[in-house]
PDB file of C-alpha atoms in Angstrom:
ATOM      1  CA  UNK A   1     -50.420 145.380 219.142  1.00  0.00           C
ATOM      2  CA  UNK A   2     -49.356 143.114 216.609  1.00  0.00           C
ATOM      3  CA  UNK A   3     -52.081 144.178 214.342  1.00  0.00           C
ATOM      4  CA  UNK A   4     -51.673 147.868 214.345  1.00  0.00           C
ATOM      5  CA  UNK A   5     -47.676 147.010 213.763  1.00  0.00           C
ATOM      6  CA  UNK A   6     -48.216 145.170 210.561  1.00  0.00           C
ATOM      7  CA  UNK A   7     -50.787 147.893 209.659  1.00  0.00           C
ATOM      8  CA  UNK A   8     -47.953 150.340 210.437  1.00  0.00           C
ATOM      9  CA  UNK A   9     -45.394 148.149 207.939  1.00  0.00           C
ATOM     10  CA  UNK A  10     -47.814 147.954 205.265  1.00  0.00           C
ATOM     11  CA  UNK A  11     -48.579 151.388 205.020  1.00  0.00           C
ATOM     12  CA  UNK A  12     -44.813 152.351 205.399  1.00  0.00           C
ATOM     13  CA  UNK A  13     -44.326 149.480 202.511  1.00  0.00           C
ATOM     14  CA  UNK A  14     -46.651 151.175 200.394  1.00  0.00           C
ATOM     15  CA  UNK A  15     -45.339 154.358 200.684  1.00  0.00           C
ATOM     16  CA  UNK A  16     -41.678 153.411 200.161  1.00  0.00           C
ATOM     17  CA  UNK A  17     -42.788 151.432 196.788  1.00  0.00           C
ATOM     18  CA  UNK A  18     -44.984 154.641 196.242  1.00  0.00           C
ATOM     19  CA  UNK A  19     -41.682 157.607 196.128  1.00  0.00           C
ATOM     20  CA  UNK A  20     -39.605 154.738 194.380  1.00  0.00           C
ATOM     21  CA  UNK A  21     -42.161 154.363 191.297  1.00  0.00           C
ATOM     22  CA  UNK A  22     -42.343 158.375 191.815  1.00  0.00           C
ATOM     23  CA  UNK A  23     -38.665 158.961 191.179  1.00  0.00           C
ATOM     24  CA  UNK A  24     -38.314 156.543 188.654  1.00  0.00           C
ATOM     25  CA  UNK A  25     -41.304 156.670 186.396  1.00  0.00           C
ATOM     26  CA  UNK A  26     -39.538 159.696 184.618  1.00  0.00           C
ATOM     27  CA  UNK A  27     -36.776 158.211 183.729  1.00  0.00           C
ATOM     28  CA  UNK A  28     -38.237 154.680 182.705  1.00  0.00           C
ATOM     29  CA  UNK A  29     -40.675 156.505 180.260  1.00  0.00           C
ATOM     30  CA  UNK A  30     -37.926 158.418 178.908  1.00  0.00           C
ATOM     31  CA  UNK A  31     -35.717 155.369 178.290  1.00  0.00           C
ATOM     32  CA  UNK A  32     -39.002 153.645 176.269  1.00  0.00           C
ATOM     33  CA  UNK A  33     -39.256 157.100 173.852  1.00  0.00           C
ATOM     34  CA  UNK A  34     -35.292 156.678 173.229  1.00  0.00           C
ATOM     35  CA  UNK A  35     -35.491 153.613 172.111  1.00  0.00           C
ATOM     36  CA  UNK A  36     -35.319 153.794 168.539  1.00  0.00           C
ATOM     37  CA  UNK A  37     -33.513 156.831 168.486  1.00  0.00           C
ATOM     38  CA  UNK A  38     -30.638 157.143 166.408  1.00  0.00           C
ATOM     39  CA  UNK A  39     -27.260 159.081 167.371  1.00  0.00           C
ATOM     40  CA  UNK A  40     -24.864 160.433 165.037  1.00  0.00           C
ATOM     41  CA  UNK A  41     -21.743 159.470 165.287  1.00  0.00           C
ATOM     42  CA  UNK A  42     -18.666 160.907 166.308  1.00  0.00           C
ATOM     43  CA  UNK A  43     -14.780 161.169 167.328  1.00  0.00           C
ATOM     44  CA  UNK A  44     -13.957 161.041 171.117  1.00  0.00           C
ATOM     45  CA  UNK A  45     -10.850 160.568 172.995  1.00  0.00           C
ATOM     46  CA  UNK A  46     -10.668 156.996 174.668  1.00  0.00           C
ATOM     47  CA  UNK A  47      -9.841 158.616 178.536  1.00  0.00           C
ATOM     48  CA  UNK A  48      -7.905 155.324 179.056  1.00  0.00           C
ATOM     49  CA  UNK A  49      -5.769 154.713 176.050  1.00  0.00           C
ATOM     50  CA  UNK A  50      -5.493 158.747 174.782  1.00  0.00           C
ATOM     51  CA  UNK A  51      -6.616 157.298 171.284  1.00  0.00           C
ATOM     52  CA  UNK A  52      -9.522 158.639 168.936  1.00  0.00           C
ATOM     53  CA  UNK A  53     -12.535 156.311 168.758  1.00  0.00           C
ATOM     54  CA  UNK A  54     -16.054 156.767 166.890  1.00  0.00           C
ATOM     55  CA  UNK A  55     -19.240 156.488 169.373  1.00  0.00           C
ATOM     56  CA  UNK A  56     -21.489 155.024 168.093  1.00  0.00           C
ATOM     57  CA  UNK A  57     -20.108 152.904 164.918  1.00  0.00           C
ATOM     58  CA  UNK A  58     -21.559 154.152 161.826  1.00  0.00           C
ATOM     59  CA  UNK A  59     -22.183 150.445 160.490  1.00  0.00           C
ATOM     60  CA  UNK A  60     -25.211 148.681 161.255  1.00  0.00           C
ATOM     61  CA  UNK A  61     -23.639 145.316 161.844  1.00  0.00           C
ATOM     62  CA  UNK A  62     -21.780 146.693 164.816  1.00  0.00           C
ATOM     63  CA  UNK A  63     -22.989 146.049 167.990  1.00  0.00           C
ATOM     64  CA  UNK A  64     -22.350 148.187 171.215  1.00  0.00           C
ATOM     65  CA  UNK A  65     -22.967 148.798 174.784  1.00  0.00           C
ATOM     66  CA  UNK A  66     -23.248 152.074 176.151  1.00  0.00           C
ATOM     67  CA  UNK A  67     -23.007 152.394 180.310  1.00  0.00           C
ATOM     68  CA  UNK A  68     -23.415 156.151 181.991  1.00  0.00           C
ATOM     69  CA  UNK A  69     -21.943 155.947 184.836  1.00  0.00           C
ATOM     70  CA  UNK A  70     -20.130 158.071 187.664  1.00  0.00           C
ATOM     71  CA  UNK A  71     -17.450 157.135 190.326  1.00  0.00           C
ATOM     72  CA  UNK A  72     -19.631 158.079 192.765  1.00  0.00           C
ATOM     73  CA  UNK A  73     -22.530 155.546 191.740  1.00  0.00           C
ATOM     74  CA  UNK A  74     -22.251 152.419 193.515  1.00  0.00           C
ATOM     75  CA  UNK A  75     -24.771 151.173 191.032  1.00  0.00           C
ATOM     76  CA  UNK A  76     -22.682 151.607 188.360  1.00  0.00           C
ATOM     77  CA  UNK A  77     -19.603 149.822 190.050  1.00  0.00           C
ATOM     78  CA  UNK A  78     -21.662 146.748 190.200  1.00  0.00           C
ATOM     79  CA  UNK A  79     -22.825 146.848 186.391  1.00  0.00           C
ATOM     80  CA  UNK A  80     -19.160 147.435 185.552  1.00  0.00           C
ATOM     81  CA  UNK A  81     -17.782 144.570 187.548  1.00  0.00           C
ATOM     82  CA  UNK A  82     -20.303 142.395 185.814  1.00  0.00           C
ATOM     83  CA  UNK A  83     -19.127 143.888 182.435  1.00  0.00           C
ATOM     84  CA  UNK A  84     -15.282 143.242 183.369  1.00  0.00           C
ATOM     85  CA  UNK A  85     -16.369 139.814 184.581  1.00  0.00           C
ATOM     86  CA  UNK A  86     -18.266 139.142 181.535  1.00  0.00           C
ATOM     87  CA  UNK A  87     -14.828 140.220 179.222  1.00  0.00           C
ATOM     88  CA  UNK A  88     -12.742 138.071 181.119  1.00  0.00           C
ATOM     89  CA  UNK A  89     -14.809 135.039 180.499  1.00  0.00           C
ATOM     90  CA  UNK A  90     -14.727 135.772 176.434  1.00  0.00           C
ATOM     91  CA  UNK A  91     -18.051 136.717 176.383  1.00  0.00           C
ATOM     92  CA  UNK A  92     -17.847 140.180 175.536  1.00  0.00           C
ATOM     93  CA  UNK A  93     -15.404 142.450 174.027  1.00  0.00           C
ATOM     94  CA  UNK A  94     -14.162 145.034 175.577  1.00  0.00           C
ATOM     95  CA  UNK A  95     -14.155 147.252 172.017  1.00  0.00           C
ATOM     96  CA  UNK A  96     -18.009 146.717 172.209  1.00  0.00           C
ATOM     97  CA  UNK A  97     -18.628 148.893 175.313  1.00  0.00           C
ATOM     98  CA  UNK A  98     -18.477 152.625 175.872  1.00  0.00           C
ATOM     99  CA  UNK A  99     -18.192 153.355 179.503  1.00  0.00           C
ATOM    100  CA  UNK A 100     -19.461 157.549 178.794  1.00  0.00           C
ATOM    101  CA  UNK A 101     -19.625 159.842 181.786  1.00  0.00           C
ATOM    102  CA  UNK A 102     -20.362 163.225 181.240  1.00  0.00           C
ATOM    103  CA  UNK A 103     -21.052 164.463 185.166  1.00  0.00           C
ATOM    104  CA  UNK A 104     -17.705 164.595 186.279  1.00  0.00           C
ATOM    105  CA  UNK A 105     -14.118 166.474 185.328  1.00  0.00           C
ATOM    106  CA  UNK A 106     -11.571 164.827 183.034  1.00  0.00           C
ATOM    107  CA  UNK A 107      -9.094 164.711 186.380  1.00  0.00           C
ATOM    108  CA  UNK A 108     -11.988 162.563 188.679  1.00  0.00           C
ATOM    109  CA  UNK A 109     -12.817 160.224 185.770  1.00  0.00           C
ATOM    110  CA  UNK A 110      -8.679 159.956 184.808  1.00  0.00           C
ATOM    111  CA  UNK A 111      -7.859 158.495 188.101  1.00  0.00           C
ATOM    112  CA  UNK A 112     -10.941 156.263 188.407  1.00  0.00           C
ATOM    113  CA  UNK A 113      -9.401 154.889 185.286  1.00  0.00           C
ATOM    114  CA  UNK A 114      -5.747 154.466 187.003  1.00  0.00           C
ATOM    115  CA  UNK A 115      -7.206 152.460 190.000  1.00  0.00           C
ATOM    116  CA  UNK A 116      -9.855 150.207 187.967  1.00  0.00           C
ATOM    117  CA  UNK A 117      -8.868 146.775 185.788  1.00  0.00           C
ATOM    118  CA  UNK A 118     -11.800 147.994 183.431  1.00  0.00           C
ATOM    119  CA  UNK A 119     -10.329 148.100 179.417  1.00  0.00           C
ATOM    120  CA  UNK A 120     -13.505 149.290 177.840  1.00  0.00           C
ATOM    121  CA  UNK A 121     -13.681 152.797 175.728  1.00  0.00           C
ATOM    122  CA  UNK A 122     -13.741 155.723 178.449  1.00  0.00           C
ATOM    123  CA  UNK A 123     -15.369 158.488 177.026  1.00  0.00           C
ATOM    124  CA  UNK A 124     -17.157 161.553 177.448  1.00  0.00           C
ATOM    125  CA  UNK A 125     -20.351 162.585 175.662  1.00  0.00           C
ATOM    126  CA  UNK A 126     -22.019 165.688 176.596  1.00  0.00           C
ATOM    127  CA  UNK A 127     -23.820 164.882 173.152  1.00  0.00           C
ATOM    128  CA  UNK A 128     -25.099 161.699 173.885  1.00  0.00           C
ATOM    129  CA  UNK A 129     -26.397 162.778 177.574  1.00  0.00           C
ATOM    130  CA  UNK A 130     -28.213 165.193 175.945  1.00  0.00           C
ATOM    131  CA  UNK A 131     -29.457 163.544 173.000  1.00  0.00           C
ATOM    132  CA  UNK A 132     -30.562 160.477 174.392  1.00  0.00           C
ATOM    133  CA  UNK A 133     -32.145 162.577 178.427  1.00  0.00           C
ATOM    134  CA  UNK A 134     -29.979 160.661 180.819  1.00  0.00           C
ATOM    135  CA  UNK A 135     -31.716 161.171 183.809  1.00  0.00           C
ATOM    136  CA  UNK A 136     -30.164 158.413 186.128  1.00  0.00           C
ATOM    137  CA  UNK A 137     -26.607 156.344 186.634  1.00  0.00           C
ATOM    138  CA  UNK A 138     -26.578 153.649 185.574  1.00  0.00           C
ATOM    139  CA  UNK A 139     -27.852 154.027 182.458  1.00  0.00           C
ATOM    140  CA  UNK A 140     -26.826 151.299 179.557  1.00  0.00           C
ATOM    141  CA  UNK A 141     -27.897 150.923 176.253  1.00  0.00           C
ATOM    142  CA  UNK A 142     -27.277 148.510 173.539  1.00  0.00           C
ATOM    143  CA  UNK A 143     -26.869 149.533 169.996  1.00  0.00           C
ATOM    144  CA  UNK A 144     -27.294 148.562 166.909  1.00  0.00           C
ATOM    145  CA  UNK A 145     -24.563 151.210 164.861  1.00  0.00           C
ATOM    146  CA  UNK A 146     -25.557 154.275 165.501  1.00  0.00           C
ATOM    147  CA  UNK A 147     -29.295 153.198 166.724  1.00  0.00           C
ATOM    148  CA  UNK A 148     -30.726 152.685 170.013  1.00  0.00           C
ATOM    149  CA  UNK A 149     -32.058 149.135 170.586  1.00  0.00           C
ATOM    150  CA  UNK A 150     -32.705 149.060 174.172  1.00  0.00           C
ATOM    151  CA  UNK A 151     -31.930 152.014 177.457  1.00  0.00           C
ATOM    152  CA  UNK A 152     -32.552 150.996 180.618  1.00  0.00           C
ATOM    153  CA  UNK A 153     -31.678 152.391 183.710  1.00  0.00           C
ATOM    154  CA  UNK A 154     -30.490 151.163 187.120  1.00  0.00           C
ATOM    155  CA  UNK A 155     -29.325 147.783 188.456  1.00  0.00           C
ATOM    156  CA  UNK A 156     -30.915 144.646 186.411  1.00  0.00           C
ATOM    157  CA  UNK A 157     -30.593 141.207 187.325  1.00  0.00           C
ATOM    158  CA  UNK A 158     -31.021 140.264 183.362  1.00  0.00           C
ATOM    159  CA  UNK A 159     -28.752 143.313 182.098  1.00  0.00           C
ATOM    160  CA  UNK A 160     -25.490 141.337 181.654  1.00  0.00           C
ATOM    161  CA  UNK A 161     -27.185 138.411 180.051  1.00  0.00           C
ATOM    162  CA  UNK A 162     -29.139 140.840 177.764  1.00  0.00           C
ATOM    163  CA  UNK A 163     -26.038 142.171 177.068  1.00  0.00           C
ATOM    164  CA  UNK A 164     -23.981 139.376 176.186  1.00  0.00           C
ATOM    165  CA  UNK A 165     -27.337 137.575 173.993  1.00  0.00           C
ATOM    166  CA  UNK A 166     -27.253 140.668 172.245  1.00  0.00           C
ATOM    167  CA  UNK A 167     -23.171 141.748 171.711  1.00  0.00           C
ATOM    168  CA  UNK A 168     -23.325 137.868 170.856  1.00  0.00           C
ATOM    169  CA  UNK A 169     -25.251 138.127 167.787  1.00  0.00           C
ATOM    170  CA  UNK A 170     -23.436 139.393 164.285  1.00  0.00           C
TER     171      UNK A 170
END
């Protein structure tokens, strides 16, 4: 009994890891053909502070993080803790990252903004959805001006110290 149980498991096992690599190959191949992309850049209206920010810098020596994200992603609550976290220790900025969500209305995103402690750039960018084939929340990528360094999508245990090795360098 114990035999055709673990059988049973295994196969289960399998196909679980099967559908995840299934639903997330697209999006991981997508992420490697962005990379080295560049974006142009442009004005946007910081959803937090009502101000007028550029996304992404035009200067090469700036350094950003972009995070797509959605209130409804619990993912994406977890990489913007750790992002919060990591500003409140000193070592990040909170000018460096763009917190972009383009899936939602103005109003939902607005009060997500009212309840959070989060002071990064709130924007939205159908542009850089489109540009760059978001196809999953969390998405975050680090950027060099106006050129994409690295996208990756999903939770990471390495993404907030990639993040802050990278943000760290001028």
């Amino acid at each position: 009994m114990k035999k055709k149980w673990n059988i049973a498991t295994n196969f289960i096992s399998i196909l679980l890891i099967g559908f995840i690599i299934y639903k997330q190959a697209p999006a991981v191949l997508n992420n490697f053909k962005k990379e080295g992309s560049t974006l142009t850049p442009q004005e946007y209206v910081d959803l937090r502070t009502n101000q007028k920010v550029d996304f992404p810098s035009k200067d090469l020596r700036d350094r950003s993080l972009a995070i797509f994200w959605a209130t409804w992603c619990a993912p994406c609550k977890v990489e913007m803790k750790r992002l919060h976290q990591s500003v409140l220790e000193g070592k990040l900025s909170p000018d460096q990252i763009y917190a972009i969500n383009s899936f939602e209305n103005e109003s939902t995103i607005r009060r997500f903004i009212g309840q959070s402690p989060y002071e990064f750039r709130f924007i939205s960018s159908p542009y850089a959805v489109k540009t760059l084939d978001v196809k999953s929340t969390p998405t975050t990528i680090l950027l060099e001006g106006p050129h994409v360094s690295s996208m990756s999508s999903g939770l990471s245990f390495i993404g907030i110290w990639r993040a802050e090795q990278y943000l760290a360098k001028k």
